Structure formats: structure tokens, C-alpha cells
Amino acid sequence: MPFANYKIPQGTLTAEQKEEIIHRTTALVCEYFGDGARPHTMVLVEEVTDGGWGRADETLTQAKMAERAAARRQH
């Protein structure tokens, strides 16, 4: 059974965007494995609470990400 698991920051995607991710991921799996894979393909879109994830030994928050994005735009 093909399985895709997306972890995203909580509140960053709408229900419609999550649905699109599910449809597009399923379509991609079917491109590789054929349409017979469709009924067996599972796509999970999980929301992670703010501060509940990190990278390179640093806890990330939406505020930190916004600060970094603003700094990149200034350069």
C-alpha cells in the first residue's frame, strides 16, 4: 500500500489545499504504479503544533520562520 505522510505547521493550509495535496499525491502514485494503486493509496496530512518541530537542533516556530523570511527579503 503506497503511503505518503506530510507534516505541516498547524493552520498554514486550508481544507481545500489539503484536499489538493491528497488528490495530487494520489495521481502521482498512479502515474508510477498504475490506476490499480488508487484504492490502496493512503495520504496523511498532519498538522504539527507551533514549536512542535525543529531542524538542526533548533525548535522552529511560525514567528521565527516569518522573521527569517523578512530578513531574506531585505537582502
XYZ file of N, CA and C in Angstrom:
225
model
N 0.843 -1.175 0.000
C 0.000 0.000 0.000
C 0.889 1.239 0.000
N 0.818 2.078 -1.039
C 1.571 3.335 -1.040
C 1.058 4.250 0.074
N 2.009 4.907 0.755
C 1.662 5.773 1.880
C 2.523 7.022 1.813
N 1.895 8.192 1.850
C 2.606 9.468 1.894
C 2.160 10.211 3.142
N 3.113 10.787 3.854
C 2.817 11.486 5.099
C 3.441 12.881 5.036
N 2.594 13.896 5.013
C 3.041 15.285 5.010
C 2.833 15.866 6.396
N 3.842 16.501 6.939
C 3.735 17.190 8.223
C 3.912 18.684 7.944
N 2.908 19.447 8.330
C 2.906 20.876 8.043
C 2.645 21.656 9.327
N 3.101 22.907 9.402
C 2.785 23.720 10.578
C 1.273 23.927 10.685
N 0.778 23.830 11.887
C -0.661 23.965 12.146
C -1.191 25.293 11.635
N -2.337 25.224 10.944
C -3.014 26.429 10.493
C -2.459 27.061 9.240
N -1.514 26.413 8.550
C -0.920 27.041 7.372
C -1.618 26.682 6.068
N -2.412 25.616 6.064
C -3.132 25.218 4.858
C -4.630 25.164 5.125
N -5.394 25.487 4.104
C -6.843 25.362 4.201
C -7.239 23.910 3.939
N -8.491 23.590 4.233
C -9.001 22.249 3.944
C -8.912 21.963 2.442
N -9.152 22.967 1.627
C -9.074 22.797 0.175
C -7.648 22.497 -0.275
N -6.669 23.156 0.329
C -5.271 22.901 -0.023
C -4.850 21.491 0.395
N -5.308 21.055 1.548
C -5.004 19.686 1.988
C -5.621 18.677 1.030
N -6.845 18.956 0.607
C -7.516 18.060 -0.335
C -6.750 18.000 -1.656
N -6.243 19.131 -2.102
C -5.458 19.152 -3.333
C -4.183 18.319 -3.187
N -3.521 18.429 -2.041
C -2.325 17.612 -1.784
C -2.676 16.131 -1.881
N -3.796 15.748 -1.302
C -4.218 14.343 -1.329
C -4.471 13.896 -2.766
N -5.207 14.697 -3.534
C -5.508 14.337 -4.923
C -4.249 14.263 -5.775
N -3.384 15.260 -5.642
C -2.179 15.296 -6.484
C -1.203 14.191 -6.109
N -1.099 13.876 -4.832
C -0.219 12.784 -4.412
C -0.738 11.452 -4.932
N -2.042 11.249 -4.826
C -2.638 10.016 -5.334
C -2.406 9.899 -6.839
N -2.579 10.990 -7.569
C -2.351 10.978 -9.019
C -0.899 10.629 -9.338
N 0.031 11.166 -8.560
C 1.449 10.880 -8.775
C 1.746 9.399 -8.560
N 1.201 8.833 -7.499
C 1.392 7.405 -7.225
C 0.843 6.579 -8.388
N -0.311 6.962 -8.892
C -0.931 6.223 -10.001
C -0.129 6.348 -11.289
N 0.555 7.478 -11.476
C 1.421 7.622 -12.649
C 2.524 6.563 -12.641
N 3.042 6.246 -11.474
C 4.140 5.291 -11.364
C 3.670 3.844 -11.282
N 2.593 3.596 -10.563
C 2.177 2.229 -10.278
C 0.900 1.797 -10.985
N 0.279 2.704 -11.729
C -0.951 2.389 -12.426
C -2.169 2.687 -11.565
N -3.314 2.771 -12.224
C -4.537 3.162 -11.532
C -5.003 2.126 -10.512
N -4.489 0.911 -10.621
C -4.834 -0.113 -9.631
C -4.348 0.235 -8.232
N -3.386 1.157 -8.125
C -2.873 1.571 -6.816
C -3.803 2.555 -6.118
N -4.705 3.202 -6.870
C -5.558 4.254 -6.312
C -6.313 3.823 -5.046
N -7.015 2.684 -5.050
C -7.789 2.338 -3.850
C -6.919 1.958 -2.646
N -5.639 1.768 -2.888
C -4.741 1.350 -1.803
C -3.799 2.468 -1.354
N -3.905 3.634 -1.968
C -3.013 4.745 -1.662
C -3.554 5.539 -0.479
N -2.701 5.706 0.520
C -3.083 6.493 1.701
C -2.212 7.735 1.766
N -2.850 8.885 1.948
C -2.150 10.161 2.090
C -2.606 10.776 3.410
N -1.649 11.097 4.247
C -1.947 11.683 5.552
C -1.316 13.065 5.612
N -2.131 14.076 5.865
C -1.647 15.444 6.033
C -1.818 15.781 7.511
N -0.696 15.843 8.204
C -0.720 16.082 9.649
C -0.287 17.509 9.968
N -1.025 18.142 10.855
C -0.644 19.475 11.323
C 0.144 19.334 12.625
N 1.278 19.984 12.659
C 2.138 19.963 13.839
C 1.967 21.295 14.571
N 1.751 21.230 15.874
C 1.549 22.462 16.641
C 2.789 23.350 16.579
N 2.552 24.659 16.673
C 3.639 25.625 16.610
C 4.671 25.314 17.680
N 5.926 25.233 17.276
C 7.006 24.906 18.204
C 7.164 23.414 18.438
N 6.349 22.598 17.784
C 6.416 21.152 17.970
C 7.306 20.461 16.962
N 8.182 21.196 16.317
C 9.079 20.605 15.350
C 10.356 21.431 15.292
N 11.384 20.876 14.733
C 12.652 21.581 14.680
C 13.559 21.009 13.612
N 14.669 21.702 13.427
C 15.676 21.295 12.465
C 17.023 21.782 12.964
N 18.027 20.952 12.785
C 19.396 21.318 13.155
C 19.482 21.755 14.619
N 18.805 21.004 15.479
C 18.842 21.231 16.927
C 18.202 22.557 17.344
N 17.287 23.074 16.525
C 16.598 24.320 16.862
C 15.093 24.112 16.735
N 14.357 24.507 17.763
C 12.900 24.461 17.701
C 12.426 25.592 16.796
N 11.550 25.245 15.871
C 11.050 26.245 14.928
C 9.631 26.650 15.294
N 9.351 27.913 15.114
C 8.004 28.439 15.312
C 7.648 29.263 14.077
N 6.372 29.544 13.922
C 5.962 30.362 12.788
C 6.559 31.764 12.885
N 6.702 32.274 14.104
C 7.297 33.603 14.286
C 8.753 33.617 13.818
N 9.518 32.579 14.173
C 10.917 32.503 13.731
C 11.005 32.402 12.210
N 10.125 31.614 11.630
C 10.137 31.466 10.171
C 9.786 32.778 9.491
N 8.835 33.527 10.047
C 8.448 34.819 9.475
C 9.601 35.807 9.561
N 10.330 35.804 10.667
C 11.475 36.685 10.842
C 12.544 36.381 9.788
N 12.813 35.105 9.588
C 13.823 34.713 8.598
C 13.391 35.091 7.186
N 12.125 34.909 6.876
C 11.631 35.269 5.549
C 11.763 36.768 5.324
N 11.445 37.558 6.340
C 11.563 39.019 6.229
C 13.019 39.417 6.040
N 13.928 38.778 6.749
C 15.353 39.081 6.610
C 15.857 38.748 5.212
N 15.380 37.631 4.644
C 15.800 37.254 3.286
C 15.279 38.253 2.263
N 14.087 38.752 2.465
C 13.524 39.733 1.530
C 14.300 41.043 1.553
N 14.913 41.379 2.678
C 15.657 42.631 2.797
C 17.000 42.554 2.102
N 17.497 41.336 1.899
C 18.844 41.200 1.280
C 18.765 41.036 -0.177
